[in-house]
PDB file of C-alpha atoms in Angstrom:
ATOM      1  CA  MET Z   1      99.359 104.534 115.972  1.00  0.00           C
ATOM      2  CA  LYS Z   2     101.932 101.715 115.707  1.00  0.00           C
ATOM      3  CA  ILE Z   3     101.444  99.656 112.544  1.00  0.00           C
ATOM      4  CA  LEU Z   4     103.089  96.392 111.477  1.00  0.00           C
ATOM      5  CA  ASN Z   5     103.127  96.046 107.679  1.00  0.00           C
ATOM      6  CA  LEU Z   6     103.435  92.451 106.371  1.00  0.00           C
ATOM      7  CA  THR Z   7     104.175  91.969 102.680  1.00  0.00           C
ATOM      8  CA  SER Z   8     105.802  89.596 100.204  1.00  0.00           C
ATOM      9  CA  SER Z   9     106.940  92.435  97.928  1.00  0.00           C
ATOM     10  CA  TYR Z  10     108.966  95.475  98.979  1.00  0.00           C
ATOM     11  CA  PRO Z  11     111.721  97.590  97.364  1.00  0.00           C
ATOM     12  CA  ARG Z  12     115.277  96.694  98.348  1.00  0.00           C
ATOM     13  CA  SER Z  13     116.437 100.225  97.519  1.00  0.00           C
ATOM     14  CA  SER Z  14     115.041 103.563  96.369  1.00  0.00           C
ATOM     15  CA  GLU Z  15     115.726 102.491  92.749  1.00  0.00           C
ATOM     16  CA  ASP Z  16     113.905  99.147  93.069  1.00  0.00           C
ATOM     17  CA  PRO Z  17     110.333  99.255  91.658  1.00  0.00           C
ATOM     18  CA  ARG Z  18     109.252  95.877  93.076  1.00  0.00           C
ATOM     19  CA  GLY Z  19     106.501  96.401  95.598  1.00  0.00           C
ATOM     20  CA  ALA Z  20     106.632 100.171  95.050  1.00  0.00           C
ATOM     21  CA  PHE Z  21     102.901 100.489  95.699  1.00  0.00           C
ATOM     22  CA  VAL Z  22     103.459  98.929  99.141  1.00  0.00           C
ATOM     23  CA  ALA Z  23     106.291 101.374  99.871  1.00  0.00           C
ATOM     24  CA  ASP Z  24     104.135 104.309  98.761  1.00  0.00           C
ATOM     25  CA  SER Z  25     101.340 103.215 101.093  1.00  0.00           C
ATOM     26  CA  VAL Z  26     103.834 102.992 103.956  1.00  0.00           C
ATOM     27  CA  ASP Z  27     104.973 106.553 103.154  1.00  0.00           C
ATOM     28  CA  LEU Z  28     101.362 107.744 103.351  1.00  0.00           C
ATOM     29  CA  LEU Z  29     100.981 106.237 106.804  1.00  0.00           C
ATOM     30  CA  ARG Z  30     104.228 107.769 108.025  1.00  0.00           C
ATOM     31  CA  GLN Z  31     103.340 111.195 106.609  1.00  0.00           C
ATOM     32  CA  ALA Z  32     100.079 110.970 108.556  1.00  0.00           C
ATOM     33  CA  GLY Z  33     102.113 110.583 111.750  1.00  0.00           C
ATOM     34  CA  HIS Z  34     101.938 106.827 112.255  1.00  0.00           C
ATOM     35  CA  GLU Z  35     104.873 104.627 113.224  1.00  0.00           C
ATOM     36  CA  VAL Z  36     105.242 101.817 110.664  1.00  0.00           C
ATOM     37  CA  GLU Z  37     107.480  98.752 110.738  1.00  0.00           C
ATOM     38  CA  VAL Z  38     107.766  96.729 107.507  1.00  0.00           C
ATOM     39  CA  ARG Z  39     108.456  92.994 107.535  1.00  0.00           C
ATOM     40  CA  HIS Z  40     109.109  91.364 104.186  1.00  0.00           C
ATOM     41  CA  CYS Z  41     108.449  87.621 103.842  1.00  0.00           C
ATOM     42  CA  ALA Z  42     109.148  86.002 100.469  1.00  0.00           C
ATOM     43  CA  LEU Z  43     110.623  82.968  98.735  1.00  0.00           C
ATOM     44  CA  GLY Z  44     112.840  84.858  96.309  1.00  0.00           C
ATOM     45  CA  SER Z  45     110.715  84.635  93.156  1.00  0.00           C
ATOM     46  CA  GLU Z  46     108.630  87.050  91.083  1.00  0.00           C
ATOM     47  CA  ALA Z  47     105.671  84.623  91.267  1.00  0.00           C
ATOM     48  CA  THR Z  48     103.063  85.081  93.970  1.00  0.00           C
ATOM     49  CA  ILE Z  49     103.496  83.117  97.180  1.00  0.00           C
ATOM     50  CA  LEU Z  50     100.523  80.908  96.335  1.00  0.00           C
ATOM     51  CA  GLN Z  51     101.947  80.148  92.887  1.00  0.00           C
ATOM     52  CA  GLN Z  52     105.337  79.290  94.400  1.00  0.00           C
ATOM     53  CA  ILE Z  53     103.836  76.957  96.987  1.00  0.00           C
ATOM     54  CA  TRP Z  54     101.696  75.311  94.303  1.00  0.00           C
ATOM     55  CA  ARG Z  55     104.777  74.650  92.142  1.00  0.00           C
ATOM     56  CA  SER Z  56     107.157  73.818  95.008  1.00  0.00           C
ATOM     57  CA  PRO Z  57     105.139  72.652  98.029  1.00  0.00           C
ATOM     58  CA  TRP Z  58     108.321  71.686  99.920  1.00  0.00           C
ATOM     59  CA  GLN Z  59     108.955  75.427 100.416  1.00  0.00           C
ATOM     60  CA  ALA Z  60     105.825  75.817 102.570  1.00  0.00           C
ATOM     61  CA  PRO Z  61     107.605  75.108 105.905  1.00  0.00           C
ATOM     62  CA  ARG Z  62     110.232  77.797 105.207  1.00  0.00           C
ATOM     63  CA  LEU Z  63     107.572  80.367 104.410  1.00  0.00           C
ATOM     64  CA  THR Z  64     105.479  79.361 107.422  1.00  0.00           C
ATOM     65  CA  THR Z  65     108.500  79.857 109.684  1.00  0.00           C
ATOM     66  CA  GLN Z  66     109.149  83.326 108.179  1.00  0.00           C
ATOM     67  CA  VAL Z  67     105.574  84.486 108.682  1.00  0.00           C
ATOM     68  CA  LEU Z  68     105.279  83.056 112.198  1.00  0.00           C
ATOM     69  CA  GLN Z  69     108.433  84.913 113.177  1.00  0.00           C
ATOM     70  CA  ALA Z  70     107.180  88.109 111.505  1.00  0.00           C
ATOM     71  CA  VAL Z  71     103.976  88.190 113.573  1.00  0.00           C
ATOM     72  CA  ALA Z  72     105.397  86.765 116.808  1.00  0.00           C
ATOM     73  CA  ASP Z  73     105.270  90.166 118.528  1.00  0.00           C
ATOM     74  CA  GLY Z  74     102.242  91.460 116.641  1.00  0.00           C
ATOM     75  CA  HIS Z  75     100.462  92.227 119.916  1.00  0.00           C
ATOM     76  CA  ARG Z  76     102.768  95.257 120.352  1.00  0.00           C
ATOM     77  CA  PHE Z  77     101.078  96.985 117.414  1.00  0.00           C
ATOM     78  CA  ASP Z  78      97.769  98.788 117.133  1.00  0.00           C
ATOM     79  CA  ARG Z  79      97.339  97.501 113.591  1.00  0.00           C
ATOM     80  CA  VAL Z  80      98.732  94.573 111.619  1.00  0.00           C
ATOM     81  CA  LEU Z  81      98.318  95.380 107.908  1.00  0.00           C
ATOM     82  CA  CYS Z  82      98.548  92.310 105.678  1.00  0.00           C
ATOM     83  CA  HIS Z  83      99.096  92.686 101.947  1.00  0.00           C
ATOM     84  CA  TRP Z  84      97.642  89.935  99.742  1.00  0.00           C
ATOM     85  CA  ALA Z  85      94.841  87.539 100.613  1.00  0.00           C
ATOM     86  CA  TRP Z  86      97.198  84.826 101.851  1.00  0.00           C
ATOM     87  CA  PRO Z  87      99.056  83.841 104.083  1.00  0.00           C
ATOM     88  CA  PHE Z  88      99.699  86.791 106.419  1.00  0.00           C
ATOM     89  CA  GLY Z  89      96.196  87.393 107.737  1.00  0.00           C
ATOM     90  CA  GLN Z  90      95.572  83.717 108.455  1.00  0.00           C
ATOM     91  CA  THR Z  91      98.892  83.356 110.270  1.00  0.00           C
ATOM     92  CA  ALA Z  92      98.322  86.528 112.282  1.00  0.00           C
ATOM     93  CA  ARG Z  93      95.002  85.183 113.521  1.00  0.00           C
ATOM     94  CA  LEU Z  94      96.675  81.888 114.477  1.00  0.00           C
ATOM     95  CA  ARG Z  95      99.172  83.960 116.488  1.00  0.00           C
ATOM     96  CA  GLY Z  96      96.292  85.514 118.381  1.00  0.00           C
ATOM     97  CA  ILE Z  97      96.116  88.877 116.614  1.00  0.00           C
ATOM     98  CA  SER Z  98      92.565  90.139 117.122  1.00  0.00           C
ATOM     99  CA  SER Z  99      90.182  90.985 114.298  1.00  0.00           C
ATOM    100  CA  ASP Z 100      90.160  94.596 115.497  1.00  0.00           C
ATOM    101  CA  GLN Z 101      93.953  94.832 115.093  1.00  0.00           C
ATOM    102  CA  LEU Z 102      94.064  93.106 111.706  1.00  0.00           C
ATOM    103  CA  ARG Z 103      93.609  94.680 108.256  1.00  0.00           C
ATOM    104  CA  VAL Z 104      93.788  92.601 105.047  1.00  0.00           C
ATOM    105  CA  TRP Z 105      94.360  94.419 101.722  1.00  0.00           C
ATOM    106  CA  CYS Z 106      93.807  92.114  98.704  1.00  0.00           C
ATOM    107  CA  HIS Z 107      95.639  93.266  95.575  1.00  0.00           C
ATOM    108  CA  GLY Z 108      95.033  90.597  92.955  1.00  0.00           C
ATOM    109  CA  SER Z 109      96.418  87.157  92.264  1.00  0.00           C
ATOM    110  CA  GLY Z 110      96.312  85.764  95.813  1.00  0.00           C
ATOM    111  CA  LEU Z 111      92.570  86.316  96.147  1.00  0.00           C
ATOM    112  CA  ARG Z 112      91.929  85.052  92.617  1.00  0.00           C
ATOM    113  CA  LEU Z 113      93.871  81.851  93.208  1.00  0.00           C
ATOM    114  CA  LEU Z 114      92.188  81.180  96.563  1.00  0.00           C
ATOM    115  CA  HIS Z 115      88.842  81.477  94.787  1.00  0.00           C
ATOM    116  CA  ARG Z 116      89.936  79.237  91.909  1.00  0.00           C
ATOM    117  CA  TRP Z 117      90.921  76.488  94.330  1.00  0.00           C
ATOM    118  CA  GLY Z 118      87.787  76.882  96.430  1.00  0.00           C
ATOM    119  CA  LEU Z 119      89.815  78.072  99.427  1.00  0.00           C
ATOM    120  CA  GLU Z 120      88.369  81.571  99.873  1.00  0.00           C
ATOM    121  CA  GLY Z 121      86.864  80.350 103.150  1.00  0.00           C
ATOM    122  CA  LEU Z 122      90.394  80.618 104.574  1.00  0.00           C
ATOM    123  CA  MET Z 123      90.087  84.411 104.541  1.00  0.00           C
ATOM    124  CA  PRO Z 124      90.135  85.598 108.169  1.00  0.00           C
ATOM    125  CA  GLN Z 125      87.142  87.431 109.580  1.00  0.00           C
ATOM    126  CA  ALA Z 126      88.691  90.896 109.784  1.00  0.00           C
ATOM    127  CA  PRO Z 127      88.338  94.274 108.042  1.00  0.00           C
ATOM    128  CA  THR Z 128      89.236  93.578 104.420  1.00  0.00           C
ATOM    129  CA  ALA Z 129      89.751  95.755 101.339  1.00  0.00           C
ATOM    130  CA  ILE Z 130      89.848  94.967  97.632  1.00  0.00           C
ATOM    131  CA  VAL Z 131      91.421  97.112  94.908  1.00  0.00           C
ATOM    132  CA  ALA Z 132      88.720  96.604  92.232  1.00  0.00           C
ATOM    133  CA  GLU Z 133      85.002  95.944  92.324  1.00  0.00           C
ATOM    134  CA  HIS Z 134      85.279  92.779  90.226  1.00  0.00           C
ATOM    135  CA  GLN Z 135      87.216  91.127  93.079  1.00  0.00           C
ATOM    136  CA  ARG Z 136      84.172  91.179  95.349  1.00  0.00           C
ATOM    137  CA  SER Z 137      82.847  87.921  93.870  1.00  0.00           C
ATOM    138  CA  PHE Z 138      86.105  86.186  94.884  1.00  0.00           C
ATOM    139  CA  LEU Z 139      85.523  86.859  98.574  1.00  0.00           C
ATOM    140  CA  PRO Z 140      83.591  84.483 100.854  1.00  0.00           C
ATOM    141  CA  LYS Z 141      79.900  85.412 100.846  1.00  0.00           C
ATOM    142  CA  ARG Z 142      80.147  86.450 104.497  1.00  0.00           C
ATOM    143  CA  MET Z 143      82.578  89.240 103.540  1.00  0.00           C
ATOM    144  CA  ARG Z 144      81.338  90.549 100.192  1.00  0.00           C
ATOM    145  CA  ASP Z 145      79.074  93.332 101.419  1.00  0.00           C
ATOM    146  CA  GLN Z 146      81.490  94.614 104.067  1.00  0.00           C
ATOM    147  CA  ALA Z 147      84.756  94.741 102.065  1.00  0.00           C
ATOM    148  CA  ALA Z 148      86.027  98.251 101.354  1.00  0.00           C
ATOM    149  CA  LEU Z 149      87.108  99.336  97.870  1.00  0.00           C
ATOM    150  CA  VAL Z 150      90.649 100.763  98.245  1.00  0.00           C
ATOM    151  CA  PRO Z 151      92.801 101.022  95.079  1.00  0.00           C
ATOM    152  CA  ALA Z 152      96.547 101.346  95.646  1.00  0.00           C
ATOM    153  CA  PRO Z 153      97.198 105.132  95.683  1.00  0.00           C
ATOM    154  CA  LEU Z 154      99.557 106.619  93.134  1.00  0.00           C
ATOM    155  CA  HIS Z 155     102.880 108.003  94.318  1.00  0.00           C
ATOM    156  CA  ARG Z 156     102.332 111.425  95.879  1.00  0.00           C
ATOM    157  CA  SER Z 157     104.586 113.050  93.241  1.00  0.00           C
ATOM    158  CA  PHE Z 158     103.183 111.281  90.196  1.00  0.00           C
ATOM    159  CA  PRO Z 159     102.443 113.892  87.506  1.00  0.00           C
ATOM    160  CA  SER Z 160      99.269 114.638  85.568  1.00  0.00           C
ATOM    161  CA  ARG Z 161      99.818 115.659  81.931  1.00  0.00           C
ATOM    162  CA  GLN Z 162      98.178 116.002  78.529  1.00  0.00           C
ATOM    163  CA  GLY Z 163      99.318 116.383  74.942  1.00  0.00           C
ATOM    164  CA  PRO Z 164      99.988 114.528  71.698  1.00  0.00           C
ATOM    165  CA  VAL Z 165     101.929 111.277  71.750  1.00  0.00           C
ATOM    166  CA  GLU Z 166     104.664 110.033  69.461  1.00  0.00           C
ATOM    167  CA  ARG Z 167     104.694 106.871  67.361  1.00  0.00           C
ATOM    168  CA  LYS Z 168     106.105 104.985  70.286  1.00  0.00           C
ATOM    169  CA  LEU Z 169     105.032 102.099  72.523  1.00  0.00           C
ATOM    170  CA  VAL Z 170     105.435 102.460  76.289  1.00  0.00           C
ATOM    171  CA  PHE Z 171     105.623  99.366  78.500  1.00  0.00           C
ATOM    172  CA  VAL Z 172     106.152  99.487  82.272  1.00  0.00           C
ATOM    173  CA  GLY Z 173     106.358  96.443  84.533  1.00  0.00           C
ATOM    174  CA  ARG Z 174     107.750  92.949  84.784  1.00  0.00           C
ATOM    175  CA  LEU Z 175     109.473  91.777  81.594  1.00  0.00           C
ATOM    176  CA  CYS Z 176     108.104  88.260  81.469  1.00  0.00           C
ATOM    177  CA  GLY Z 177     105.742  86.112  79.425  1.00  0.00           C
ATOM    178  CA  SER Z 178     102.802  86.406  81.803  1.00  0.00           C
ATOM    179  CA  LYS Z 179     102.868  90.196  81.357  1.00  0.00           C
ATOM    180  CA  GLY Z 180     103.129  89.871  77.568  1.00  0.00           C
ATOM    181  CA  ALA Z 181     106.442  91.714  77.224  1.00  0.00           C
ATOM    182  CA  ASP Z 182     107.540  89.246  74.529  1.00  0.00           C
ATOM    183  CA  LEU Z 183     104.891  90.730  72.209  1.00  0.00           C
ATOM    184  CA  LEU Z 184     106.654  94.093  71.941  1.00  0.00           C
ATOM    185  CA  PRO Z 185     109.139  93.190  69.150  1.00  0.00           C
ATOM    186  CA  ARG Z 186     106.370  91.449  67.205  1.00  0.00           C
ATOM    187  CA  MET Z 187     104.122  94.504  67.504  1.00  0.00           C
ATOM    188  CA  LEU Z 188     106.945  96.675  66.162  1.00  0.00           C
ATOM    189  CA  ASP Z 189     107.318  94.333  63.170  1.00  0.00           C
ATOM    190  CA  HIS Z 190     103.892  95.625  62.079  1.00  0.00           C
ATOM    191  CA  LEU Z 191     104.606  99.252  63.025  1.00  0.00           C
ATOM    192  CA  PRO Z 192     107.335 100.530  60.667  1.00  0.00           C
ATOM    193  CA  GLY Z 193     108.843 103.756  61.938  1.00  0.00           C
ATOM    194  CA  TRP Z 194     107.690 103.166  65.515  1.00  0.00           C
ATOM    195  CA  THR Z 195     109.933 102.571  68.531  1.00  0.00           C
ATOM    196  CA  ALA Z 196     109.339 101.346  72.068  1.00  0.00           C
ATOM    197  CA  VAL Z 197     110.545 102.388  75.495  1.00  0.00           C
ATOM    198  CA  VAL Z 198     110.490  99.908  78.354  1.00  0.00           C
ATOM    199  CA  ALA Z 199     110.891 100.394  82.099  1.00  0.00           C
ATOM    200  CA  GLY Z 200     110.970  97.149  84.015  1.00  0.00           C
ATOM    201  CA  TRP Z 201     112.822  94.046  85.076  1.00  0.00           C
ATOM    202  CA  GLY Z 202     112.633  90.335  84.444  1.00  0.00           C
ATOM    203  CA  PRO Z 203     113.872  87.421  82.324  1.00  0.00           C
ATOM    204  CA  LEU Z 204     113.211  89.193  78.993  1.00  0.00           C
ATOM    205  CA  GLU Z 205     115.518  92.133  79.751  1.00  0.00           C
ATOM    206  CA  GLN Z 206     118.365  90.960  77.519  1.00  0.00           C
ATOM    207  CA  ALA Z 207     116.154  90.000  74.590  1.00  0.00           C
ATOM    208  CA  LEU Z 208     114.339  93.337  74.583  1.00  0.00           C
ATOM    209  CA  ASN Z 209     117.494  95.390  75.148  1.00  0.00           C
ATOM    210  CA  SER Z 210     119.166  93.726  72.150  1.00  0.00           C
ATOM    211  CA  ASP Z 211     116.421  94.994  69.809  1.00  0.00           C
ATOM    212  CA  PRO Z 212     117.590  98.337  68.314  1.00  0.00           C
ATOM    213  CA  ARG Z 213     113.980  99.546  68.131  1.00  0.00           C
ATOM    214  CA  ILE Z 214     113.526  99.217  71.911  1.00  0.00           C
ATOM    215  CA  GLN Z 215     115.026 101.481  74.573  1.00  0.00           C
ATOM    216  CA  TRP Z 216     115.257  99.707  77.913  1.00  0.00           C
ATOM    217  CA  LEU Z 217     115.498 102.124  80.834  1.00  0.00           C
ATOM    218  CA  GLY Z 218     116.021  99.452  83.469  1.00  0.00           C
ATOM    219  CA  PRO Z 219     113.905  98.957  86.582  1.00  0.00           C
ATOM    220  CA  LEU Z 220     112.604 102.379  87.589  1.00  0.00           C
ATOM    221  CA  PRO Z 221     110.037 103.231  90.248  1.00  0.00           C
ATOM    222  CA  ALA Z 222     107.295 105.783  89.728  1.00  0.00           C
ATOM    223  CA  PRO Z 223     107.512 108.682  89.180  1.00  0.00           C
ATOM    224  CA  ASP Z 224     111.069 108.211  87.850  1.00  0.00           C
ATOM    225  CA  TRP Z 225     110.003 106.287  84.753  1.00  0.00           C
ATOM    226  CA  ALA Z 226     107.304 108.886  84.016  1.00  0.00           C
ATOM    227  CA  ALA Z 227     110.023 111.542  83.655  1.00  0.00           C
ATOM    228  CA  ARG Z 228     111.994 109.456  81.140  1.00  0.00           C
ATOM    229  CA  VAL Z 229     109.614 107.611  78.829  1.00  0.00           C
ATOM    230  CA  GLY Z 230     108.490 110.644  76.830  1.00  0.00           C
ATOM    231  CA  ARG Z 231     105.006 110.379  75.339  1.00  0.00           C
ATOM    232  CA  GLY Z 232     103.606 107.347  73.568  1.00  0.00           C
ATOM    233  CA  VAL Z 233     100.892 104.713  73.351  1.00  0.00           C
ATOM    234  CA  ALA Z 234     100.802 102.668  76.543  1.00  0.00           C
ATOM    235  CA  VAL Z 235     100.492  98.906  76.079  1.00  0.00           C
ATOM    236  CA  ILE Z 236      99.374  96.422  78.757  1.00  0.00           C
ATOM    237  CA  PRO Z 237      99.421  92.979  77.091  1.00  0.00           C
ATOM    238  CA  SER Z 238      99.237  90.970  80.326  1.00  0.00           C
ATOM    239  CA  ARG Z 239      98.114  87.368  79.773  1.00  0.00           C
ATOM    240  CA  VAL Z 240      96.851  86.856  83.329  1.00  0.00           C
ATOM    241  CA  PRO Z 241      93.825  88.534  84.911  1.00  0.00           C
ATOM    242  CA  GLU Z 242      94.697  91.588  86.961  1.00  0.00           C
ATOM    243  CA  GLY Z 243      93.353  93.120  90.150  1.00  0.00           C
ATOM    244  CA  ALA Z 244      93.557  96.846  89.470  1.00  0.00           C
ATOM    245  CA  PRO Z 245      97.043  97.493  88.067  1.00  0.00           C
ATOM    246  CA  ARG Z 246      98.307 100.828  89.282  1.00  0.00           C
ATOM    247  CA  VAL Z 247     100.211 101.350  86.043  1.00  0.00           C
ATOM    248  CA  LEU Z 248      96.908 101.718  84.180  1.00  0.00           C
ATOM    249  CA  ARG Z 249      95.973 104.714  86.323  1.00  0.00           C
ATOM    250  CA  GLU Z 250      99.530 106.048  85.982  1.00  0.00           C
ATOM    251  CA  PHE Z 251      99.205 105.931  82.184  1.00  0.00           C
ATOM    252  CA  ARG Z 252      95.825 107.637  82.487  1.00  0.00           C
ATOM    253  CA  SER Z 253      97.333 110.387  84.643  1.00  0.00           C
ATOM    254  CA  LEU Z 254      99.990 110.957  81.960  1.00  0.00           C
ATOM    255  CA  GLY Z 255      97.311 111.283  79.267  1.00  0.00           C
ATOM    256  CA  PHE Z 256      98.548 108.271  77.265  1.00  0.00           C
ATOM    257  CA  PRO Z 257      96.051 106.389  75.102  1.00  0.00           C
ATOM    258  CA  ILE Z 258      96.091 102.740  76.218  1.00  0.00           C
ATOM    259  CA  VAL Z 259      95.937  99.424  74.372  1.00  0.00           C
ATOM    260  CA  ALA Z 260      95.278  96.595  76.802  1.00  0.00           C
ATOM    261  CA  ARG Z 261      94.416  92.914  76.849  1.00  0.00           C
ATOM    262  CA  GLN Z 262      90.698  92.188  77.001  1.00  0.00           C
ATOM    263  CA  ILE Z 263      90.798  90.406  80.357  1.00  0.00           C
ATOM    264  CA  ARG Z 264      89.445  90.833  83.861  1.00  0.00           C
ATOM    265  CA  GLY Z 265      90.914  93.844  85.623  1.00  0.00           C
ATOM    266  CA  LEU Z 266      91.780  95.687  82.391  1.00  0.00           C
ATOM    267  CA  GLU Z 267      88.710  95.478  80.175  1.00  0.00           C
ATOM    268  CA  ALA Z 268      86.243  97.414  82.337  1.00  0.00           C
ATOM    269  CA  PRO Z 269      88.391 100.446  83.271  1.00  0.00           C
ATOM    270  CA  VAL Z 270      89.697 100.909  79.706  1.00  0.00           C
ATOM    271  CA  ALA Z 271      86.285 100.532  78.057  1.00  0.00           C
ATOM    272  CA  GLU Z 272      84.182 102.444  80.591  1.00  0.00           C
ATOM    273  CA  ALA Z 273      86.473 105.472  80.739  1.00  0.00           C
ATOM    274  CA  GLY Z 274      87.229 105.509  76.992  1.00  0.00           C
ATOM    275  CA  LEU Z 275      90.969 105.210  77.603  1.00  0.00           C
ATOM    276  CA  GLY Z 276      91.889 103.345  74.421  1.00  0.00           C
ATOM    277  CA  ALA Z 277      91.430  99.958  72.750  1.00  0.00           C
ATOM    278  CA  LEU Z 278      91.242  96.309  73.797  1.00  0.00           C
ATOM    279  CA  VAL Z 279      92.787  93.290  72.071  1.00  0.00           C
ATOM    280  CA  ALA Z 280      91.613  89.774  72.844  1.00  0.00           C
ATOM    281  CA  ARG Z 281      94.439  87.553  71.602  1.00  0.00           C
ATOM    282  CA  ASP Z 282      98.188  87.235  70.968  1.00  0.00           C
ATOM    283  CA  ASN Z 283      97.898  88.673  67.462  1.00  0.00           C
ATOM    284  CA  PRO Z 284     100.735  91.168  66.898  1.00  0.00           C
ATOM    285  CA  ARG Z 285      99.034  92.606  63.839  1.00  0.00           C
ATOM    286  CA  ALA Z 286      95.861  93.312  65.849  1.00  0.00           C
ATOM    287  CA  TRP Z 287      97.906  94.970  68.601  1.00  0.00           C
ATOM    288  CA  ALA Z 288      99.701  97.108  66.016  1.00  0.00           C
ATOM    289  CA  GLN Z 289      96.415  98.146  64.379  1.00  0.00           C
ATOM    290  CA  ALA Z 290      94.981  99.126  67.766  1.00  0.00           C
ATOM    291  CA  CYS Z 291      98.090 101.198  68.575  1.00  0.00           C
ATOM    292  CA  ARG Z 292      97.855 103.061  65.265  1.00  0.00           C
ATOM    293  CA  HIS Z 293      94.145 103.626  65.871  1.00  0.00           C
ATOM    294  CA  VAL Z 294      94.539 105.261  69.307  1.00  0.00           C
ATOM    295  CA  GLN Z 295      97.782 107.145  68.656  1.00  0.00           C
ATOM    296  CA  THR Z 296      95.886 110.305  67.725  1.00  0.00           C
ATOM    297  CA  TRP Z 297      93.434 110.067  70.659  1.00  0.00           C
ATOM    298  CA  ARG Z 298      93.484 112.729  73.342  1.00  0.00           C
ATOM    299  CA  PRO Z 299      92.182 111.160  76.567  1.00  0.00           C
ATOM    300  CA  ALA Z 300      90.432 113.544  78.933  1.00  0.00           C
ATOM    301  CA  ALA Z 301      92.560 115.117  81.645  1.00  0.00           C
ATOM    302  CA  TRP Z 302      92.515 113.073  84.834  1.00  0.00           C
ATOM    303  CA  GLN Z 303      94.209 113.287  88.208  1.00  0.00           C
ATOM    304  CA  GLU Z 304      93.671 110.801  91.001  1.00  0.00           C
ATOM    305  CA  THR Z 305      92.038 112.188  94.116  1.00  0.00           C
ATOM    306  CA  GLY Z 306      90.940 110.565  97.340  1.00  0.00           C
ATOM    307  CA  ALA Z 307      92.671 107.185  97.066  1.00  0.00           C
ATOM    308  CA  GLY Z 308      95.191 108.053  99.769  1.00  0.00           C
ATOM    309  CA  ASP Z 309      92.434 109.178 102.123  1.00  0.00           C
ATOM    310  CA  GLU Z 310      90.495 105.954 101.566  1.00  0.00           C
ATOM    311  CA  PHE Z 311      93.597 103.909 102.342  1.00  0.00           C
ATOM    312  CA  LEU Z 312      94.326 105.804 105.556  1.00  0.00           C
ATOM    313  CA  LYS Z 313      90.708 105.459 106.662  1.00  0.00           C
ATOM    314  CA  PHE Z 314      90.760 101.697 106.008  1.00  0.00           C
ATOM    315  CA  VAL Z 315      93.914 101.124 108.043  1.00  0.00           C
ATOM    316  CA  THR Z 316      93.365 103.444 110.971  1.00  0.00           C
ATOM    317  CA  HIS Z 317      89.601 103.457 111.621  1.00  0.00           C
TER     318      HIS Z 317
END
């Protein structure tokens, strides 16, 4: 099967973690014998496309031109796989790509923002997947019952481990305010004797790297960061609601106790599976207390199974 993969996030090299979950899904398709061509359309920012257009609407024509060019020959492909809820699927339909050819995989912020602005009706009528059950309410009513649940599969080589953890914080992801990375030094202020290890990229790199208590490993894809962070308490202090962050399941696979923000996309999986503790606000002392509390926990062994099969079924059937 020939598959066109449209995305706004994709690694620029094997060491680039941005869009790694998209690259891993492409690898799954290729390993299954499918021919995949990736076309990357973006505006050069870490924000989502919808957020960029909202802040800088004059960029919309440039993006529209990119996407129109990306799907111009979409009829040559058996499938056109669109990451994010907007704008690839809509543009593909305008280009005449049939509903049978099209697949729309909604990861998080794009679908949430469409719903917030009352624009979910723009979702094309085509096979659609969400990554977490809580996203179903964001879809148009006509699509809620039919949407498949397809979390982004972990990297095929991601390890599964168990064991005690050190007095150490582990943060993986974008080093920016929306992901709460600025809280790390303030947490450590209330955790004497603790350190932190960080794998990621973003505007807070220099500030975090200058703190002698924090080891910054740089931007590393999975499973590379898993081999270098050691063992510690995983923290996910994101200030924005999430879809189903893959890093949470990566931490679970490593057997790390988790302290996460009490927000949509994080609260349910952490609480229901007993993975750690939740903190509601930007209170460094509360985050530190939660980290001390879970540091001696031993989460049950867990290894992801079946996610890759569900993804392949969604795309190819």
